[in-house]
Structures are given as structure tokens and as C-alpha cells.
Coordinates of N, CA and C and ligand atoms in Angstrom, one line a residue:
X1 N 5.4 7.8 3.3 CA 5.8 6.6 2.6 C 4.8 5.5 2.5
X2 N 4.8 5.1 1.8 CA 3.0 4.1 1.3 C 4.1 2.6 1.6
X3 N 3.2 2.0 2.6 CA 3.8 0.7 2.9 C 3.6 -0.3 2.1
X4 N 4.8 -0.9 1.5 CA 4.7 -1.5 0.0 C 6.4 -2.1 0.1
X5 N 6.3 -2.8 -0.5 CA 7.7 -3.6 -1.7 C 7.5 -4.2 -2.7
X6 N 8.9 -4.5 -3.1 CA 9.0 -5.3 -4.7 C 10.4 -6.4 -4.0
X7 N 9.3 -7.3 -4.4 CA 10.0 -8.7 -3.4 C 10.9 -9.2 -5.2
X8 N 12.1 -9.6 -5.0 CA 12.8 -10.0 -5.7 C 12.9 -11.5 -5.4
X9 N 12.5 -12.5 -6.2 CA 12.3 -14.2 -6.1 C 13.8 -14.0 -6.9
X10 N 13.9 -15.7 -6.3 CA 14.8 -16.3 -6.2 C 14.4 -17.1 -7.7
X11 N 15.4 -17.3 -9.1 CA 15.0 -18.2 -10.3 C 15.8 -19.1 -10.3
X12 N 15.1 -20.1 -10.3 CA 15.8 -21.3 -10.6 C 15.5 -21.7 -12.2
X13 N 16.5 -21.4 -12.7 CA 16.7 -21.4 -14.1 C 17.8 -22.5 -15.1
X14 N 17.7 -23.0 -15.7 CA 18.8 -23.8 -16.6 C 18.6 -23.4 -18.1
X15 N 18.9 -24.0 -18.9 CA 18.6 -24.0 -20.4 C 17.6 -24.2 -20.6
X16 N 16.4 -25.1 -19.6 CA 15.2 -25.2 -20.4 C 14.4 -24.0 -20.0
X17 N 14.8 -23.1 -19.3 CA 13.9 -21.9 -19.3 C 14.0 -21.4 -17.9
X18 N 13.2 -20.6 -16.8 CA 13.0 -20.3 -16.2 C 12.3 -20.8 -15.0
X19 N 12.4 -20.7 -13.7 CA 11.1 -21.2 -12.9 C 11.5 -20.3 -11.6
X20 N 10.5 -20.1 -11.1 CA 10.4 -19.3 -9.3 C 9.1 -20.1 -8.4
X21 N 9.8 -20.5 -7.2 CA 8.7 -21.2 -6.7 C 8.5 -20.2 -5.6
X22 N 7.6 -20.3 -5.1 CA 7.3 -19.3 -3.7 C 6.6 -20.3 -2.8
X23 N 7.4 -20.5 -1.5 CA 6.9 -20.9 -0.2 C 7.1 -20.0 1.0
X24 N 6.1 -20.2 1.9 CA 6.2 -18.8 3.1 C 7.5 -19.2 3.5
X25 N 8.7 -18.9 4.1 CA 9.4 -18.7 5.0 C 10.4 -17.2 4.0
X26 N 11.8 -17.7 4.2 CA 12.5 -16.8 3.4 C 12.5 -15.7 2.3
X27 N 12.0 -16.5 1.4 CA 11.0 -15.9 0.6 C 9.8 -15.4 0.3
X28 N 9.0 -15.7 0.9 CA 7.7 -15.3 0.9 C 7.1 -15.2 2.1
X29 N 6.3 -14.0 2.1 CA 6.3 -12.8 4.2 C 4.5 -14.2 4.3
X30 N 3.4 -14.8 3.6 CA 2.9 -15.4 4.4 C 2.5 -16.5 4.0
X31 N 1.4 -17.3 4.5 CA 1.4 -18.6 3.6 C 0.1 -17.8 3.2
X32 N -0.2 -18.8 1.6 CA -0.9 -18.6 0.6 C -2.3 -19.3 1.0
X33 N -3.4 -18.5 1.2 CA -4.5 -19.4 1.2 C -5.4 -19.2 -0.3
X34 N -4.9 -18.4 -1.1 CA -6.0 -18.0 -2.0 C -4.8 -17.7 -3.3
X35 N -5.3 -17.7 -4.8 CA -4.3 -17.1 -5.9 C -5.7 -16.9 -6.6
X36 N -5.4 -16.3 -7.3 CA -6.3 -15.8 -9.1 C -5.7 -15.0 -9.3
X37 N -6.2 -15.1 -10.8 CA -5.4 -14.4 -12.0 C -6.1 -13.6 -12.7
X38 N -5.7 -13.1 -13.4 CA -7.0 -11.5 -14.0 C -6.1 -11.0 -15.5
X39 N -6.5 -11.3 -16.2 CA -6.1 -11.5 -17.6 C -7.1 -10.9 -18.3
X40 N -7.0 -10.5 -20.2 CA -7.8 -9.8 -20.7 C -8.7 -8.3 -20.4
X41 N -7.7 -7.5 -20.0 CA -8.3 -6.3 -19.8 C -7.9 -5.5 -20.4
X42 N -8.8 -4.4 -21.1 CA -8.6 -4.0 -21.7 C -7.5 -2.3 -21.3
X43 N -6.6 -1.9 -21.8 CA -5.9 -0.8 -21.6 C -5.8 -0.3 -20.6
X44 N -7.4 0.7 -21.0 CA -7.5 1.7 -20.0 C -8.7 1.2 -19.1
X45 N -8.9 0.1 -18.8 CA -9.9 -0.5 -17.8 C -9.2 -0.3 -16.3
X46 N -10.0 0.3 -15.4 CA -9.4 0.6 -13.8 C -10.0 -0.5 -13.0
X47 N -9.2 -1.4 -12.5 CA -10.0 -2.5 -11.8 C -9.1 -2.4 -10.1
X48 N -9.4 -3.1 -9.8 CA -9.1 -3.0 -8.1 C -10.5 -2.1 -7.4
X49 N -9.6 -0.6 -6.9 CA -10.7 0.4 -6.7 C -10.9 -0.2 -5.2
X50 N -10.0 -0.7 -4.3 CA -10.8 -0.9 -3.1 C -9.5 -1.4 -1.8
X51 N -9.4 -1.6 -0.4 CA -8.7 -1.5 0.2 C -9.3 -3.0 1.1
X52 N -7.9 -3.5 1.7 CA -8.6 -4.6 2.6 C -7.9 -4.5 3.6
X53 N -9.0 -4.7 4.8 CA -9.2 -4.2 5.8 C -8.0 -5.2 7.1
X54 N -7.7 -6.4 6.4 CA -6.4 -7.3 7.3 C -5.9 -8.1 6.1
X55 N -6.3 -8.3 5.0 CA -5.6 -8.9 3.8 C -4.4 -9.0 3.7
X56 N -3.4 -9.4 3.1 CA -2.4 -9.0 2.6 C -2.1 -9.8 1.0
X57 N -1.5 -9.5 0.1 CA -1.4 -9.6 -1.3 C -0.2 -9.8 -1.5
X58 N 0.2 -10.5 -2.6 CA 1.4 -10.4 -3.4 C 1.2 -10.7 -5.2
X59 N 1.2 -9.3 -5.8 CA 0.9 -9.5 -7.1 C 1.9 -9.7 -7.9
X60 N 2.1 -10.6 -9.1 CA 2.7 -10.7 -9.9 C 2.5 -10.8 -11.1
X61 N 3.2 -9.9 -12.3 CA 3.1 -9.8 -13.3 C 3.6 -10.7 -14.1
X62 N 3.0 -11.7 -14.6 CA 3.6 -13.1 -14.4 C 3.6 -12.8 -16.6
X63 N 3.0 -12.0 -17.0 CA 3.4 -12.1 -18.5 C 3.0 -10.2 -18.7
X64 N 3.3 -9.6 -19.4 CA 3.1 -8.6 -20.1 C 3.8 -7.8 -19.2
X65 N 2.9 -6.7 -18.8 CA 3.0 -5.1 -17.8 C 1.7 -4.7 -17.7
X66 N 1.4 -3.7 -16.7 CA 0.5 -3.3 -15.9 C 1.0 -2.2 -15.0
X67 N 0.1 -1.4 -14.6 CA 0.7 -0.4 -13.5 C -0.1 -0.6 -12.3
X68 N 0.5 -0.4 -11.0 CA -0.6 0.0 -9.9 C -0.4 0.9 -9.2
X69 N -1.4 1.7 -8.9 CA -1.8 2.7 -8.0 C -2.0 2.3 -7.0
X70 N -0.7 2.9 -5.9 CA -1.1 2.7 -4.5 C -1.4 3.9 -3.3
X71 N -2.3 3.6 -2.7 CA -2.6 5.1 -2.1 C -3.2 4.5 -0.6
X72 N -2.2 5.6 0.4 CA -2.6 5.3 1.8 C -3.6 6.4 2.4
X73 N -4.2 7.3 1.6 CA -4.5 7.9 2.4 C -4.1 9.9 2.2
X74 N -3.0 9.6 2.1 CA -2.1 11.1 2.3 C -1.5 11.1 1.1
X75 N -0.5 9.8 0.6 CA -0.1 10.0 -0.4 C -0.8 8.8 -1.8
X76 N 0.2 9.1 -2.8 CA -0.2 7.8 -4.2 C 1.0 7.8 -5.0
X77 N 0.8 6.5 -4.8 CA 2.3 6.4 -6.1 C 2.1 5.4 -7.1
X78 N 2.9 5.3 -8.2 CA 2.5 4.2 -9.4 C 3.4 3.8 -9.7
X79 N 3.0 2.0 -9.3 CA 4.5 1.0 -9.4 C 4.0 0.3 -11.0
X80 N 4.9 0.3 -11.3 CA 5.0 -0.5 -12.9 C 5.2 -1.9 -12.7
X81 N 4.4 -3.1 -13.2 CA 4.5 -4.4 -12.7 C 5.1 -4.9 -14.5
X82 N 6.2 -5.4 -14.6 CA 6.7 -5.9 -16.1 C 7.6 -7.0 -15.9
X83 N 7.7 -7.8 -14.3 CA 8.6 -8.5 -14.2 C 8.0 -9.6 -13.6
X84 N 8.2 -11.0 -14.4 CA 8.0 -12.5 -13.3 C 8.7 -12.7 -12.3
X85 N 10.1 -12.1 -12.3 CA 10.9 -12.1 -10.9 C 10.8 -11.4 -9.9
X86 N 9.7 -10.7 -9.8 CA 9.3 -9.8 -8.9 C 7.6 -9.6 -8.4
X87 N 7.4 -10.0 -6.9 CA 6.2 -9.6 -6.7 C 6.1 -8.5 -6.0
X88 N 4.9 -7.7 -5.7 CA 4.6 -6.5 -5.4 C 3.6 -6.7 -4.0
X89 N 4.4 -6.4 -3.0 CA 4.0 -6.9 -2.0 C 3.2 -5.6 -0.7
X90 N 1.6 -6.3 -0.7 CA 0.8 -5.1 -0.6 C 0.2 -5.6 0.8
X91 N 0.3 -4.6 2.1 CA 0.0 -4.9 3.5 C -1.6 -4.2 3.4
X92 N -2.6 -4.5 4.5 CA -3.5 -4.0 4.7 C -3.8 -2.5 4.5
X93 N -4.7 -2.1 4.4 CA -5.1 -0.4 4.5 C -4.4 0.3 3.4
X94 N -4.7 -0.4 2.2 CA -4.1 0.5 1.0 C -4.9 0.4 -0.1
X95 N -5.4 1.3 -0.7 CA -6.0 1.1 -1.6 C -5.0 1.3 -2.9
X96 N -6.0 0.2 -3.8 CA -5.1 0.0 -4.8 C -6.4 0.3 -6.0
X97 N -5.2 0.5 -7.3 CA -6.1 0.4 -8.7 C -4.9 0.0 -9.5
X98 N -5.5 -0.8 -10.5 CA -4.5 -1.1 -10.8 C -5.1 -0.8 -12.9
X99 N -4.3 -0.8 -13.7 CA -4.6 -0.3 -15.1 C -3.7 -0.4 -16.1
X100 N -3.2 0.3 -17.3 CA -2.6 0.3 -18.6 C -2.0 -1.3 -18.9
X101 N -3.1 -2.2 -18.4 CA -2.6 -3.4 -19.4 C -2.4 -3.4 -20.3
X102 N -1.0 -4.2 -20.7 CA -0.6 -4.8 -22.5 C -1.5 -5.6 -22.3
X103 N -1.6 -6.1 -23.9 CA -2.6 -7.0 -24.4 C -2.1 -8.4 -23.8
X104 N -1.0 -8.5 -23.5 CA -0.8 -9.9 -23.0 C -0.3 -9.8 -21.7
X105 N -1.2 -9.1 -20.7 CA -0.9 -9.1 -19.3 C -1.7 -10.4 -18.6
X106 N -0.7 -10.9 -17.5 CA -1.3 -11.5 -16.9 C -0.9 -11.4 -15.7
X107 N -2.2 -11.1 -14.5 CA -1.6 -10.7 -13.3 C -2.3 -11.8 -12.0
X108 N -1.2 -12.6 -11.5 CA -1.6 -13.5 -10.5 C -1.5 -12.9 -8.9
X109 N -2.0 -12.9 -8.2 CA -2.2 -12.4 -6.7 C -2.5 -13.9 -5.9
X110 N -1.3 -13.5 -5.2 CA -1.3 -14.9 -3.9 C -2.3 -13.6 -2.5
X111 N -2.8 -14.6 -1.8 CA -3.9 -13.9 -1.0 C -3.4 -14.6 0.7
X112 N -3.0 -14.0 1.6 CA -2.9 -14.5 2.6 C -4.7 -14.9 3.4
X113 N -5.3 -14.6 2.7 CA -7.0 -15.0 3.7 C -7.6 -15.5 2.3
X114 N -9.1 -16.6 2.5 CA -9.5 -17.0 1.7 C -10.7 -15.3 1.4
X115 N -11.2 -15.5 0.2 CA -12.0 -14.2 -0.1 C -13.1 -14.3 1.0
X116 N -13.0 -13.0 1.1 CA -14.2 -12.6 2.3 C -15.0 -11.0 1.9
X117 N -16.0 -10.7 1.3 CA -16.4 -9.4 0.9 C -16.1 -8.6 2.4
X118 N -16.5 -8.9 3.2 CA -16.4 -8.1 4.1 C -15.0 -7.5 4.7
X119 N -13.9 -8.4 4.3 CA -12.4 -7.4 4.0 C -12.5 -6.5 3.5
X120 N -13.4 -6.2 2.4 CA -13.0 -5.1 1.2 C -13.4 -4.0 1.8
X121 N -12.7 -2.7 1.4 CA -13.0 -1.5 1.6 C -13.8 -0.9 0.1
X122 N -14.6 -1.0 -0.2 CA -14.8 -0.6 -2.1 C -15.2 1.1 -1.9
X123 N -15.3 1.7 -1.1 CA -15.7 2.9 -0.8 C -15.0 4.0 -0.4
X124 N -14.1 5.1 -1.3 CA -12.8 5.7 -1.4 C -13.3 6.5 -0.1
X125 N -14.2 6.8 0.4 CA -14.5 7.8 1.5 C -14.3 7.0 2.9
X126 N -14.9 6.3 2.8 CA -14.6 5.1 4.3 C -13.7 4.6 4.2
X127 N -12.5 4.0 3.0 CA -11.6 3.9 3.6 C -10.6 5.2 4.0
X128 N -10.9 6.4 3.5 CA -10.2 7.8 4.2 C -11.0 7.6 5.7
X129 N -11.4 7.9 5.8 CA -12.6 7.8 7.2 C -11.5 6.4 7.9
X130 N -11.4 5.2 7.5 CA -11.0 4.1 8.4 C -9.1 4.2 8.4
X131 N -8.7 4.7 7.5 CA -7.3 5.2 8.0 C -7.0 5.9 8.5
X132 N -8.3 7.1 8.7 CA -7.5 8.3 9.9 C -7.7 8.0 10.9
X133 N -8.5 6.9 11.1 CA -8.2 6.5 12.4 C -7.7 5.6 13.1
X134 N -6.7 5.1 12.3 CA -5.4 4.3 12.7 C -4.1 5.0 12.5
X135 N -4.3 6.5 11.9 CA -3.0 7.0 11.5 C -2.3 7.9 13.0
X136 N -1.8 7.2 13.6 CA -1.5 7.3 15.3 C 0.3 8.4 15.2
X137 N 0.6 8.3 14.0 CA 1.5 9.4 13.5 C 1.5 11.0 13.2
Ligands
TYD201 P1 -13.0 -7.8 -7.7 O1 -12.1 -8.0 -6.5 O2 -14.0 -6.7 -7.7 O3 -12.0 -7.7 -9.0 P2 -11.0 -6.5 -9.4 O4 -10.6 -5.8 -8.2 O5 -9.9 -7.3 -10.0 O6 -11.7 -5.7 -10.4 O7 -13.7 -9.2 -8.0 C1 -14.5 -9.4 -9.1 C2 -15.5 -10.4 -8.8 O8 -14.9 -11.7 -8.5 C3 -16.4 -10.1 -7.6 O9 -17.7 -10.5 -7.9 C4 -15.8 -10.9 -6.5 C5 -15.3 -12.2 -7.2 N1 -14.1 -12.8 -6.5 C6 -14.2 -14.0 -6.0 O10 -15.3 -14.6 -6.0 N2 -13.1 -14.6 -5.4 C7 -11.9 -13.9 -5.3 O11 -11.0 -14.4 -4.8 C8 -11.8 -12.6 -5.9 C9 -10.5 -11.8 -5.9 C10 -13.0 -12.1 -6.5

């Protein structure tokens, strides 16, 4: 089982439209030190491609759809991201790719750490190599 969810927000909604706020407690597993957004890709462009090493993420598909590929190691699965009411909530030691953008995707990621290269795993073989040796199962 690939350690993962799909966190269901809370919408605070009237007639004039929609809104979801996210602060760590109840709703949201940490506080936010980092966000960006990644918009304009094309289709079949594969971006992600890498694993972080104490990170943790919460992506949202805040306009269109997207898919992501998540893989621990043993297994991979592909979550479909097409919802603002829902973020996709990604713990350390998983490599992700993520792909098949609509033309009007837009995908925001809250970051529990500020960016650090040396989090990233970008190297599909070391991160096999650095999971098997936490895999104590
Ligand atoms: P990268 O993580 O490789 O993007 P993706 O996985 O979406 O394809 O990041 C692309 C570039 O942006 C890379 O040079 C690092 C830089 N970057 C930052 O400077 N700060 C950030 O918070 C992020 C996520 C990336």
C-alpha cells in the first residue's frame, strides 16, 4: 500500500462562489512553509521524476486535471487530480511523476520545508537503494 491520501477540504461556499481555506490543525496534517504552482504543460510532458527525502506535500488541482504517479518502491499507482476540494497528500520517500495535463491545469503544492536541493531524490536507482533500506517490513 503506497502511503498517500486525498484529503477532502472543508468549502466554504455561498452564492458568490466557492472558497477553501487551509490552516495546519484539523484540516491540514502541517504548517505551510513553501507553495508554487506549475501551470502550462504540455499533455504528455513527465515532470516531478523525484522523491524527497523528509518533505512532505500537499498538491492541489486547483483548475483542470492531471494525473500522478506514485511509487514506493514495490508498488505504483495513478491518482487522477480534477478536484479544488481535494488535496493529495504525499509523505516522504515516494517518488512521484506527475502528467496528462488539460490545457487548463493548474497545480498548486503547499510544502512543509522551504526548498532545499538536497531533499530531492532525482535518481530512480538511489531512491530504490534509499528505500530498501528503511523498508524494516
Ligand atoms: P522541479 O522540482 O524540478 O520541477 P518539477 O518537478 O515540477 O518538474 O523544479 C524546477 C526548477 O525550479 C528547478 O530548477 C528547481 C526550481 N525550484 C525552486 O527554485 N523552488 C521550488 O520551490 C521548486 C519546487 C523548484
Amino acid at each position: 500500500m503506497i502511503d498517500y491520501c486525498l484529503l477532502n477540504f472543508r468549502v466554504r461556499g455561498d452564492h458568490s462562489g466557492k472558497l477553501v481555506a487551509l490552516e495546519k490543525g484539523e484540516d491540514f496534517p502541517f504548517e505551510i512553509k513553501r507553495v508554487y504552482y506549475i501551470w502550462a504543460t504540455d499533455r504528455d510532458i513527465i515532470r516531478g521524476k523525484h522523491a524527497h527525502r523528509a518533505l512532505e506535500q500537499v498538491v492541489i488541482c486547483t483548475s483542470g486535471s492531471c494525473d500522478f504517479i506514485l511509487d514506493n518502491g514495490r508498488e505504483r499507482e495513478t491518482v487522477h487530480l480534477d478536484n479544488p476540494e481535494q488535496g493529495l497528500y504525499i509523505r516522504n520517500n515516494i517518488w512521484r511523476e506527475f502528467t496528462n495535463f488539460s490545457d487548463d491545469c493548474v497545480v498548486m503544492v503547499l510544502a512543509s520545508e522551504h526548498y532545499d536541493e538536497s531533499d530531492y531524490i532525482r535518481d530512480y536507482e538511489t531512491f530504490l537503494k534509499e528505500v530498501a533500506t528503511k523498508d524494516y517490513c
